[in-house]
Short mmCIF file of C-alpha atoms in Angstrom, two decimals:
data_model
loop_
_atom_site.label_atom_id
_atom_site.label_comp_id
_atom_site.label_asym_id
_atom_site.label_seq_id
_atom_site.Cartn_x
_atom_site.Cartn_y
_atom_site.Cartn_z
CA MET A 1 -143.66 -190.36 -4.28
CA GLU A 2 -142.17 -188.92 -7.20
CA ILE A 3 -141.98 -191.01 -10.90
CA GLN A 4 -137.87 -191.35 -10.46
CA SER A 5 -138.11 -192.99 -7.11
CA LEU A 6 -139.75 -195.74 -8.28
CA ALA A 7 -136.54 -197.20 -10.39
CA GLY A 8 -135.33 -200.29 -8.96
CA LYS A 9 -139.04 -201.00 -7.27
CA ARG A 10 -140.14 -204.52 -7.27
CA VAL A 11 -143.82 -204.54 -8.13
CA THR A 12 -145.83 -208.12 -8.46
CA ILE A 13 -148.22 -208.60 -11.10
CA VAL A 14 -151.09 -211.59 -10.64
CA GLU A 15 -152.18 -212.36 -14.19
CA VAL A 16 -155.95 -213.10 -14.00
CA GLY A 17 -156.58 -213.79 -17.70
CA PRO A 18 -157.05 -217.25 -17.89
CA ARG A 19 -159.47 -217.19 -15.02
CA ASP A 20 -160.75 -213.43 -14.81
CA GLY A 21 -160.34 -212.69 -18.42
CA LEU A 22 -161.99 -216.00 -19.90
CA GLN A 23 -164.85 -216.13 -17.58
CA ASN A 24 -166.80 -213.71 -19.67
CA GLU A 25 -165.91 -214.48 -22.93
CA PRO A 26 -168.77 -215.93 -25.41
CA THR A 27 -166.41 -217.96 -27.54
CA VAL A 28 -165.75 -221.19 -26.09
CA ILE A 29 -162.14 -221.85 -25.46
CA SER A 30 -160.64 -225.21 -25.54
CA ALA A 31 -158.85 -226.60 -22.45
CA GLY A 32 -156.25 -227.01 -24.50
CA ASP A 33 -155.88 -223.29 -25.84
CA LYS A 34 -156.41 -222.65 -21.94
CA VAL A 35 -153.58 -224.73 -21.19
CA ALA A 36 -151.49 -223.48 -23.88
CA LEU A 37 -152.08 -219.52 -22.70
CA VAL A 38 -151.27 -220.53 -19.25
CA ASN A 39 -147.99 -222.22 -20.40
CA LEU A 40 -147.04 -219.25 -22.47
CA LEU A 41 -147.63 -216.86 -19.91
CA SER A 42 -145.21 -219.07 -17.29
CA ALA A 43 -142.47 -218.54 -20.35
CA ALA A 44 -143.10 -215.02 -19.86
CA GLY A 45 -142.06 -214.87 -16.33
CA LEU A 46 -145.59 -214.07 -14.69
CA PRO A 47 -144.90 -215.15 -10.94
CA VAL A 48 -148.67 -215.50 -9.96
CA ILE A 49 -151.16 -217.02 -12.67
CA GLU A 50 -154.77 -217.35 -11.65
CA VAL A 51 -155.61 -220.88 -13.64
CA SER A 52 -159.06 -221.12 -13.51
CA ALA A 53 -162.16 -221.46 -10.87
CA PHE A 54 -163.66 -224.66 -9.48
CA VAL A 55 -167.29 -223.18 -9.69
CA SER A 56 -170.59 -224.45 -10.89
CA PRO A 57 -170.42 -224.96 -14.92
CA LYS A 58 -174.33 -223.95 -14.67
CA TRP A 59 -173.22 -220.34 -13.58
CA VAL A 60 -169.59 -220.26 -15.30
CA PRO A 61 -169.64 -222.51 -18.21
CA GLN A 62 -166.08 -221.37 -19.43
CA MET A 63 -164.49 -222.72 -16.47
CA ALA A 64 -166.36 -225.97 -16.46
CA ASP A 65 -162.43 -227.63 -17.39
CA ALA A 66 -160.78 -226.61 -14.63
CA GLU A 67 -159.72 -230.44 -13.71
CA ALA A 68 -158.38 -230.62 -16.91
CA VAL A 69 -156.59 -227.37 -17.41
CA PHE A 70 -154.62 -227.84 -13.92
CA ALA A 71 -153.97 -231.52 -15.32
CA GLY A 72 -152.41 -230.02 -18.56
CA ILE A 73 -150.02 -226.96 -17.37
CA THR A 74 -146.58 -227.13 -17.52
CA LYS A 75 -145.60 -225.93 -13.77
CA ARG A 76 -142.53 -223.31 -13.80
CA PRO A 77 -140.69 -223.38 -10.54
CA GLY A 78 -141.18 -220.18 -8.58
CA THR A 79 -144.26 -219.53 -10.28
CA ARG A 80 -147.74 -219.44 -8.20
CA TYR A 81 -150.75 -221.53 -9.60
CA THR A 82 -153.89 -220.14 -8.16
CA ALA A 83 -157.52 -221.01 -8.64
CA LEU A 84 -161.06 -219.24 -7.62
CA VAL A 85 -163.30 -221.11 -5.47
CA PRO A 86 -166.57 -220.65 -4.12
CA ASN A 87 -167.26 -222.76 -1.52
CA LEU A 88 -166.31 -225.79 0.21
CA PRO A 89 -167.09 -228.39 -2.81
CA GLY A 90 -164.95 -226.19 -5.00
CA LEU A 91 -162.31 -226.17 -2.48
CA GLU A 92 -162.07 -230.09 -2.49
CA ARG A 93 -162.19 -230.16 -6.55
CA ALA A 94 -159.17 -227.75 -6.52
CA LEU A 95 -157.74 -229.97 -3.56
CA ALA A 96 -158.18 -233.09 -5.62
CA SER A 97 -156.52 -231.04 -8.46
CA GLY A 98 -152.89 -230.43 -6.58
CA VAL A 99 -153.97 -226.71 -6.21
CA ARG A 100 -151.43 -225.30 -3.61
CA GLU A 101 -153.09 -221.42 -3.28
CA ILE A 102 -156.87 -220.60 -3.62
CA ALA A 103 -158.82 -217.10 -4.09
CA ILE A 104 -161.82 -216.32 -2.40
CA PHE A 105 -164.22 -213.43 -3.03
CA ALA A 106 -166.33 -211.41 -1.01
CA ALA A 107 -168.42 -207.80 -2.12
CA SER A 108 -168.72 -204.78 -0.80
CA THR A 109 -172.66 -203.98 -1.27
CA GLU A 110 -175.29 -206.63 -0.46
CA THR A 111 -176.52 -206.05 -3.83
CA PHE A 112 -173.70 -207.54 -5.52
CA SER A 113 -173.11 -210.05 -3.12
CA ARG A 114 -176.29 -211.26 -3.96
CA LYS A 115 -176.22 -210.78 -7.73
CA ASN A 116 -172.85 -212.72 -7.79
CA ILE A 117 -172.82 -215.55 -5.10
CA ASN A 118 -176.59 -215.69 -4.32
CA GLN A 119 -175.65 -215.00 -0.46
CA SER A 120 -175.62 -211.85 1.63
CA ILE A 121 -171.92 -210.41 2.45
CA ASP A 122 -172.58 -212.07 6.47
CA GLU A 123 -173.12 -215.05 4.73
CA SER A 124 -170.57 -215.35 2.35
CA PHE A 125 -168.19 -214.74 5.46
CA ALA A 126 -169.60 -217.75 7.18
CA THR A 127 -168.99 -219.49 3.84
CA TYR A 128 -165.68 -218.21 3.80
CA THR A 129 -164.67 -219.45 7.25
CA GLN A 130 -165.41 -222.69 6.41
CA VAL A 131 -163.36 -222.82 3.44
CA CYS A 132 -160.28 -220.85 4.95
CA GLU A 133 -160.53 -223.71 7.86
CA ARG A 134 -160.34 -226.70 5.50
CA ALA A 135 -157.73 -224.67 3.33
CA ILE A 136 -155.76 -223.56 5.86
CA ALA A 137 -155.41 -227.20 7.44
CA ALA A 138 -154.46 -228.47 3.80
CA ASP A 139 -151.33 -225.97 3.89
CA VAL A 140 -153.27 -224.45 1.23
CA ARG A 141 -152.76 -220.42 1.19
CA VAL A 142 -155.99 -218.27 0.66
CA ARG A 143 -155.97 -214.74 -1.15
CA ALA A 144 -158.73 -212.84 -1.07
CA TYR A 145 -160.63 -210.40 -3.51
CA LEU A 146 -162.95 -207.67 -2.30
CA SER A 147 -165.25 -207.05 -4.85
CA THR A 148 -167.51 -203.48 -5.82
CA ALA A 149 -164.54 -201.47 -3.11
CA PHE A 150 -164.73 -198.29 -5.30
CA GLY A 151 -168.46 -198.17 -6.59
CA CYS A 152 -171.29 -200.90 -7.34
CA PRO A 153 -173.41 -200.96 -10.24
CA TYR A 154 -176.15 -201.44 -7.91
CA GLU A 155 -175.59 -199.17 -5.10
CA GLY A 156 -173.60 -196.67 -6.31
CA VAL A 157 -170.93 -195.38 -3.87
CA VAL A 158 -169.39 -197.33 -1.43
CA ALA A 159 -167.65 -195.46 1.82
CA PRO A 160 -164.28 -196.46 2.11
CA GLU A 161 -164.64 -197.62 5.98
CA LYS A 162 -167.04 -199.97 4.73
CA VAL A 163 -164.04 -201.43 2.72
CA ALA A 164 -161.42 -200.98 5.12
CA THR A 165 -163.90 -202.99 7.80
CA LEU A 166 -164.19 -205.62 4.91
CA VAL A 167 -160.62 -206.29 4.30
CA GLU A 168 -159.59 -206.82 7.74
CA ARG A 169 -162.48 -209.20 7.99
CA LEU A 170 -160.96 -211.21 5.22
CA LEU A 171 -157.61 -211.09 6.80
CA ALA A 172 -159.07 -212.40 10.05
CA LEU A 173 -160.48 -215.47 8.29
CA GLY A 174 -156.56 -216.44 7.45
CA ALA A 175 -156.37 -214.52 4.04
CA PHE A 176 -152.53 -213.43 3.31
CA GLU A 177 -153.81 -210.58 1.00
CA VAL A 178 -156.66 -208.86 -0.49
CA SER A 179 -157.12 -207.68 -3.72
CA VAL A 180 -159.25 -204.46 -3.43
CA SER A 181 -161.32 -204.56 -6.61
CA ASP A 182 -162.65 -201.70 -8.99
CA THR A 183 -165.42 -204.43 -10.70
CA ILE A 184 -166.93 -201.65 -12.87
CA GLY A 185 -163.99 -199.57 -13.45
CA ILE A 186 -165.01 -196.58 -11.94
CA ALA A 187 -161.76 -195.55 -9.94
CA HIS A 188 -160.04 -192.60 -10.39
CA PRO A 189 -156.77 -191.39 -8.72
CA ALA A 190 -158.34 -189.40 -5.97
CA LEU A 191 -160.90 -192.03 -5.40
CA VAL A 192 -158.08 -194.57 -4.82
CA ALA A 193 -156.20 -192.35 -2.60
CA GLN A 194 -159.50 -192.11 -0.95
CA VAL A 195 -160.03 -196.03 -0.36
CA LEU A 196 -156.21 -196.64 0.33
CA GLU A 197 -156.51 -194.25 3.07
CA ALA A 198 -159.03 -195.79 4.55
CA VAL A 199 -157.45 -199.10 4.39
CA LEU A 200 -153.96 -198.63 5.20
CA ALA A 201 -155.03 -197.09 8.48
CA ARG A 202 -155.62 -200.72 9.60
CA THR A 203 -153.96 -202.89 7.21
CA ALA A 204 -150.25 -202.83 6.36
CA ALA A 205 -149.78 -202.43 2.52
CA SER A 206 -147.73 -205.87 2.20
CA ARG A 207 -150.91 -207.51 2.77
CA VAL A 208 -153.23 -205.54 0.12
CA ALA A 209 -153.34 -205.93 -3.75
CA LEU A 210 -154.96 -204.01 -5.90
CA HIS A 211 -157.77 -205.26 -9.31
CA PHE A 212 -158.08 -202.41 -11.81
CA HIS A 213 -160.52 -202.83 -14.74
CA ASP A 214 -160.35 -200.22 -17.21
CA THR A 215 -163.28 -199.37 -18.13
CA ARG A 216 -162.82 -195.29 -18.39
CA GLY A 217 -159.24 -195.59 -19.38
CA THR A 218 -157.81 -194.62 -15.52
CA ALA A 219 -156.64 -198.02 -14.69
CA LEU A 220 -152.82 -197.14 -15.31
CA ALA A 221 -153.32 -194.02 -13.64
CA ASN A 222 -154.40 -195.89 -10.84
CA VAL A 223 -152.10 -198.16 -10.47
CA LEU A 224 -149.46 -195.08 -10.17
CA ALA A 225 -151.57 -193.62 -7.80
CA ALA A 226 -151.84 -197.31 -5.37
CA LEU A 227 -147.74 -197.05 -6.15
CA SER A 228 -147.27 -193.89 -4.19
CA TYR A 229 -148.98 -195.55 -1.08
CA GLY A 230 -146.59 -198.13 -1.18
CA ILE A 231 -148.84 -201.13 -2.78
CA THR A 232 -146.90 -203.23 -5.09
CA THR A 233 -148.94 -206.00 -6.15
CA PHE A 234 -151.48 -205.72 -8.71
CA ASP A 235 -153.81 -208.27 -10.85
CA ALA A 236 -153.79 -207.85 -14.64
CA ALA A 237 -154.85 -209.88 -17.47
CA THR A 238 -153.23 -210.60 -20.57
CA GLY A 239 -154.40 -208.60 -23.52
CA GLY A 240 -156.82 -206.78 -21.40
CA LEU A 241 -159.30 -209.74 -21.19
CA GLY A 242 -162.23 -209.51 -19.17
CA GLY A 243 -165.15 -208.08 -17.52
CA CYS A 244 -167.50 -209.56 -15.12
CA PRO A 245 -170.78 -211.39 -16.31
CA PHE A 246 -172.71 -209.98 -12.55
CA ALA A 247 -171.68 -206.51 -13.39
CA PRO A 248 -173.53 -205.13 -16.29
CA GLY A 249 -171.00 -202.39 -18.35
CA ALA A 250 -167.84 -203.72 -16.72
CA ALA A 251 -165.15 -203.58 -19.50
CA GLY A 252 -161.49 -205.48 -19.54
CA ASN A 253 -158.96 -206.05 -17.00
CA LEU A 254 -156.13 -203.62 -16.86
CA ALA A 255 -154.03 -205.07 -19.77
CA THR A 256 -151.19 -206.97 -18.31
CA ASP A 257 -149.13 -205.65 -21.27
CA ASP A 258 -149.69 -202.27 -20.70
CA LEU A 259 -148.92 -202.33 -17.33
CA ILE A 260 -145.73 -203.92 -18.12
CA TYR A 261 -144.72 -201.56 -20.42
CA MET A 262 -145.54 -198.51 -18.18
CA LEU A 263 -143.56 -200.11 -15.40
CA ASP A 264 -140.57 -201.03 -17.48
CA GLY A 265 -140.49 -197.58 -18.53
CA LEU A 266 -140.27 -196.41 -14.95
CA LYS A 267 -137.65 -199.44 -14.37
CA VAL A 268 -139.62 -200.96 -12.24
CA ASP A 269 -138.55 -204.67 -11.38
CA THR A 270 -141.62 -207.17 -12.43
CA GLY A 271 -139.48 -209.92 -13.75
CA VAL A 272 -141.79 -210.46 -16.61
CA SER A 273 -140.86 -210.36 -20.37
CA LEU A 274 -142.91 -207.86 -22.54
CA SER A 275 -142.03 -209.70 -25.75
CA LYS A 276 -142.84 -213.18 -24.59
CA LEU A 277 -146.15 -211.61 -22.85
CA SER A 278 -147.18 -210.38 -26.35
CA GLU A 279 -147.32 -213.99 -27.52
CA ALA A 280 -149.62 -214.70 -25.11
CA SER A 281 -151.85 -211.92 -25.92
CA LYS A 282 -151.42 -212.92 -29.51
CA PHE A 283 -152.33 -216.64 -29.24
CA ILE A 284 -155.59 -215.55 -27.36
CA GLY A 285 -156.18 -212.82 -29.35
CA SER A 286 -156.27 -215.45 -31.92
CA ARG A 287 -158.97 -217.82 -30.14
CA ILE A 288 -161.26 -215.11 -29.20
CA GLY A 289 -162.92 -213.82 -32.17
CA HIS A 290 -162.34 -210.09 -31.67
CA ARG A 291 -159.77 -207.60 -30.93
CA LEU A 292 -157.94 -207.54 -27.79
CA PRO A 293 -158.50 -204.34 -25.81
CA SER A 294 -154.60 -203.67 -24.72
CA ARG A 295 -153.25 -200.55 -26.60
CA HIS A 296 -149.96 -202.07 -26.42
CA ALA A 297 -151.08 -205.27 -28.02
CA LEU A 298 -152.96 -203.22 -30.64
CA ALA A 299 -149.36 -201.39 -31.31
CA VAL A 300 -147.16 -204.39 -31.97
CA SER A 301 -149.85 -205.61 -33.80
CA GLY A 302 -149.72 -203.08 -36.43
CA GLY A 303 -152.48 -201.39 -35.21
CA PRO A 304 -155.98 -200.84 -36.75
CA LYS A 305 -156.21 -200.85 -40.37
CA SER A 306 -157.06 -197.28 -42.00
CA LYS A 307 -156.58 -195.04 -44.79
CA PRO A 308 -153.19 -193.12 -44.48
CA PRO A 309 -153.48 -189.61 -42.89
CA VAL A 310 -153.83 -186.59 -45.25
CA SER A 311 -151.13 -183.92 -44.76
CA ASN A 312 -152.11 -180.10 -44.58
#
């Protein structure tokens, strides 16, 4: 696909900053600040916002206030507000909070699955079978993540055919979409092509999303590669927040700011206001105690303080 042919294309951004972005932050973010962040993201026009996770506070203490955050946000008509759930108790908490869309998360390798949720891949699918049946019976939509789809911090290379098989299995559980995830930010455009060719041989592009981390600075290039395969849904986190507590070395997510800047330049329609999104990034940046990795956020803030260059 030529760059010019992207003009007018519609792309859906799934904003994961409030959940995937904040879950690994060492600074405790108050429920009130999380509510404010979600409301700013809503005002920016994000169509999907992953608000929190109904997980054990023992394992992910940053998400302990999921109920309070869901109770506090102002829901914008047309925006989907989602939550991650690991099991039936988490689902019941989400249902009690009025959540109408959830996400489940499987892994592409046995070691990562054990490290992340203390279950084998098959055991996790047994758990998610129950979760999906209960959610669908409650008229709640289910999205799925497939972690370490481009490489694993413990097992290394992951065969694209294995990824394709697991995507099919997740869809068979009742998920409407699978977000194929580069958990450690190892993907590059050639690898994206290999994985997508295997996945799309079995699954329609409309049921596949991509979730990139920017560990090696290739996330935007990976989006361009995926657009040429007809993928139109991408996960991103405001300001480039993120990292995974169970994936050593994983850097932040693809920054929503950087992604929208690029897509705006390509005249791709997202419905997201970059200026309002920048307000959300500036706000959460003031709460986390360190600079956001987003290049766009850095640029609009005036950039790093440095001496003026010496001319030759």
